[in-house]
Amino acid sequence: MAKVVEGQLVDPGGRFAIVASRFNDFIVGRLIEGCEDALRRHGIQPDERVDLIWVPGAFEIPLVSQRAAASGKYAAVISLGAVIRGSTPHFDYVAAEVSKGVAHASLNTGVPVIFGVLTTDTVEQAVDRAGTKSGNKGFDAGITALEMASLMQVMGA
Ligand code: INI
């Protein structure tokens, strides 16, 4: 039987960064609340252990997430934002860059950078995923950060 290597949903110690975009802040605020709730439920007090770093829009998330991850100060970086299609083609560029950029930030630094950015067609869909009908993507991102930070420790990274 294979030896299982996996992270636990436990406090891995250390600090966390949330990188949050102000654009659509009525949605992003709910994601932050969900994320902090997930961390708090696992014994991590946001006032003591979490830095909340604001950026203007989702497009700016990758650079700042990479800078935070490269600082060596954080067990994981959690990016939170909301890109809503509406009627502008701007959506496609912003959504593509933030998803690619967050992946690069993680791969470039070896630190988990969690993708908690909503990409939706409508405001209603974003509301659904920010603490109403379809859960809270910020909460999920907080849980993913815990598991990944723990997994990095298990793997000796
Ligand atoms: N930024 C978002 O975070 N969400 C959006 O829905 C959005 N739209 O649709 O335009 C958005 N645009 C701003 C972008 O992220 C940058 O801040 C801006 O282009 C300056 O670089």
Short mmCIF file of C-alpha atoms in Angstrom, two decimals, residues 25-124:
data_model
loop_
_atom_site.label_atom_id
_atom_site.label_comp_id
_atom_site.label_asym_id
_atom_site.label_seq_id
_atom_site.Cartn_x
_atom_site.Cartn_y
_atom_site.Cartn_z
CA ASP A 25 -15.34 45.43 -2.81
CA PHE A 26 -18.91 44.65 -1.74
CA ILE A 27 -18.18 41.08 -2.88
CA VAL A 28 -14.53 40.93 -1.87
CA GLY A 29 -15.40 42.06 1.67
CA ARG A 30 -17.58 38.96 2.06
CA LEU A 31 -14.76 36.75 0.75
CA ILE A 32 -12.39 38.23 3.34
CA GLU A 33 -14.90 37.52 6.09
CA GLY A 34 -15.24 33.92 4.90
CA CYS A 35 -11.49 33.46 4.72
CA GLU A 36 -10.91 34.87 8.20
CA ASP A 37 -13.71 32.67 9.53
CA ALA A 38 -11.98 29.55 8.12
CA LEU A 39 -8.66 30.53 9.71
CA ARG A 40 -10.26 31.48 13.04
CA ARG A 41 -12.05 28.12 13.23
CA HIS A 42 -8.65 26.46 13.04
CA GLY A 43 -7.17 28.49 15.88
CA ILE A 44 -5.60 31.29 13.84
CA GLN A 45 -6.57 34.74 15.13
CA PRO A 46 -6.57 37.10 12.13
CA ASP A 47 -5.64 40.13 14.31
CA GLU A 48 -2.44 38.40 15.37
CA ARG A 49 -1.45 36.25 12.42
CA VAL A 50 -2.86 37.70 9.18
CA ASP A 51 -1.76 40.69 7.09
CA LEU A 52 -4.47 42.07 4.80
CA ILE A 53 -2.86 43.66 1.75
CA TRP A 54 -5.11 45.71 -0.56
CA VAL A 55 -4.57 46.19 -4.28
CA PRO A 56 -6.70 48.25 -6.70
CA GLY A 57 -8.03 45.44 -8.91
CA ALA A 58 -7.60 41.75 -9.64
CA PHE A 59 -5.03 42.52 -12.32
CA GLU A 60 -2.69 43.80 -9.59
CA ILE A 61 -3.04 40.65 -7.43
CA PRO A 62 -0.23 38.56 -9.00
CA LEU A 63 2.63 41.03 -8.50
CA VAL A 64 1.72 41.73 -4.91
CA SER A 65 1.06 38.07 -4.14
CA GLN A 66 4.46 37.17 -5.56
CA ARG A 67 6.15 39.91 -3.53
CA ALA A 68 4.41 38.69 -0.36
CA ALA A 69 5.27 35.05 -1.06
CA ALA A 70 8.91 35.86 -1.83
CA SER A 71 9.28 37.81 1.43
CA GLY A 72 9.50 34.54 3.35
CA LYS A 73 7.13 35.98 5.98
CA TYR A 74 4.12 33.81 5.17
CA ALA A 75 3.14 30.14 5.34
CA ALA A 76 0.66 30.86 2.53
CA VAL A 77 -0.72 33.80 0.58
CA ILE A 78 -4.46 33.92 -0.16
CA SER A 79 -5.60 36.01 -3.12
CA LEU A 80 -9.20 37.23 -3.02
CA GLY A 81 -11.01 39.19 -5.72
CA ALA A 82 -14.05 39.32 -7.95
CA VAL A 83 -13.91 39.63 -11.72
CA ILE A 84 -17.40 40.04 -13.13
CA ARG A 85 -17.99 39.90 -16.86
CA GLY A 86 -20.79 42.43 -17.17
CA SER A 87 -20.69 43.84 -20.65
CA THR A 88 -16.98 44.55 -21.04
CA PRO A 89 -14.33 42.49 -22.86
CA HIS A 90 -11.92 43.79 -20.19
CA PHE A 91 -13.13 40.80 -18.16
CA ASP A 92 -11.33 38.25 -20.34
CA TYR A 93 -7.98 39.99 -20.05
CA VAL A 94 -8.23 40.55 -16.32
CA ALA A 95 -9.52 37.02 -15.57
CA ALA A 96 -6.80 35.39 -17.69
CA GLU A 97 -3.98 37.44 -16.21
CA VAL A 98 -4.98 37.02 -12.58
CA SER A 99 -5.37 33.24 -12.84
CA LYS A 100 -2.08 32.79 -14.72
CA GLY A 101 -0.30 35.31 -12.52
CA VAL A 102 -1.34 33.67 -9.26
CA ALA A 103 -0.14 30.30 -10.54
CA HIS A 104 3.19 31.85 -11.54
CA ALA A 105 3.56 33.57 -8.16
CA SER A 106 3.21 30.21 -6.46
CA LEU A 107 5.53 28.34 -8.81
CA ASN A 108 8.15 31.12 -8.79
CA THR A 109 8.37 31.24 -5.01
CA GLY A 110 7.52 27.73 -3.83
CA VAL A 111 4.99 29.25 -1.41
CA PRO A 112 1.31 28.30 -1.73
CA VAL A 113 -0.56 31.20 -3.32
CA ILE A 114 -4.24 30.34 -3.20
CA PHE A 115 -6.62 31.39 -5.97
CA GLY A 116 -9.68 32.78 -4.26
CA VAL A 117 -10.72 35.06 -7.10
CA LEU A 118 -14.28 34.76 -8.37
CA THR A 119 -14.70 34.91 -12.15
CA THR A 120 -18.40 35.13 -12.95
CA ASP A 121 -20.72 36.25 -15.71
CA THR A 122 -23.02 38.21 -13.43
CA VAL A 123 -23.11 40.05 -10.12
CA GLU A 124 -25.73 37.57 -8.94
#
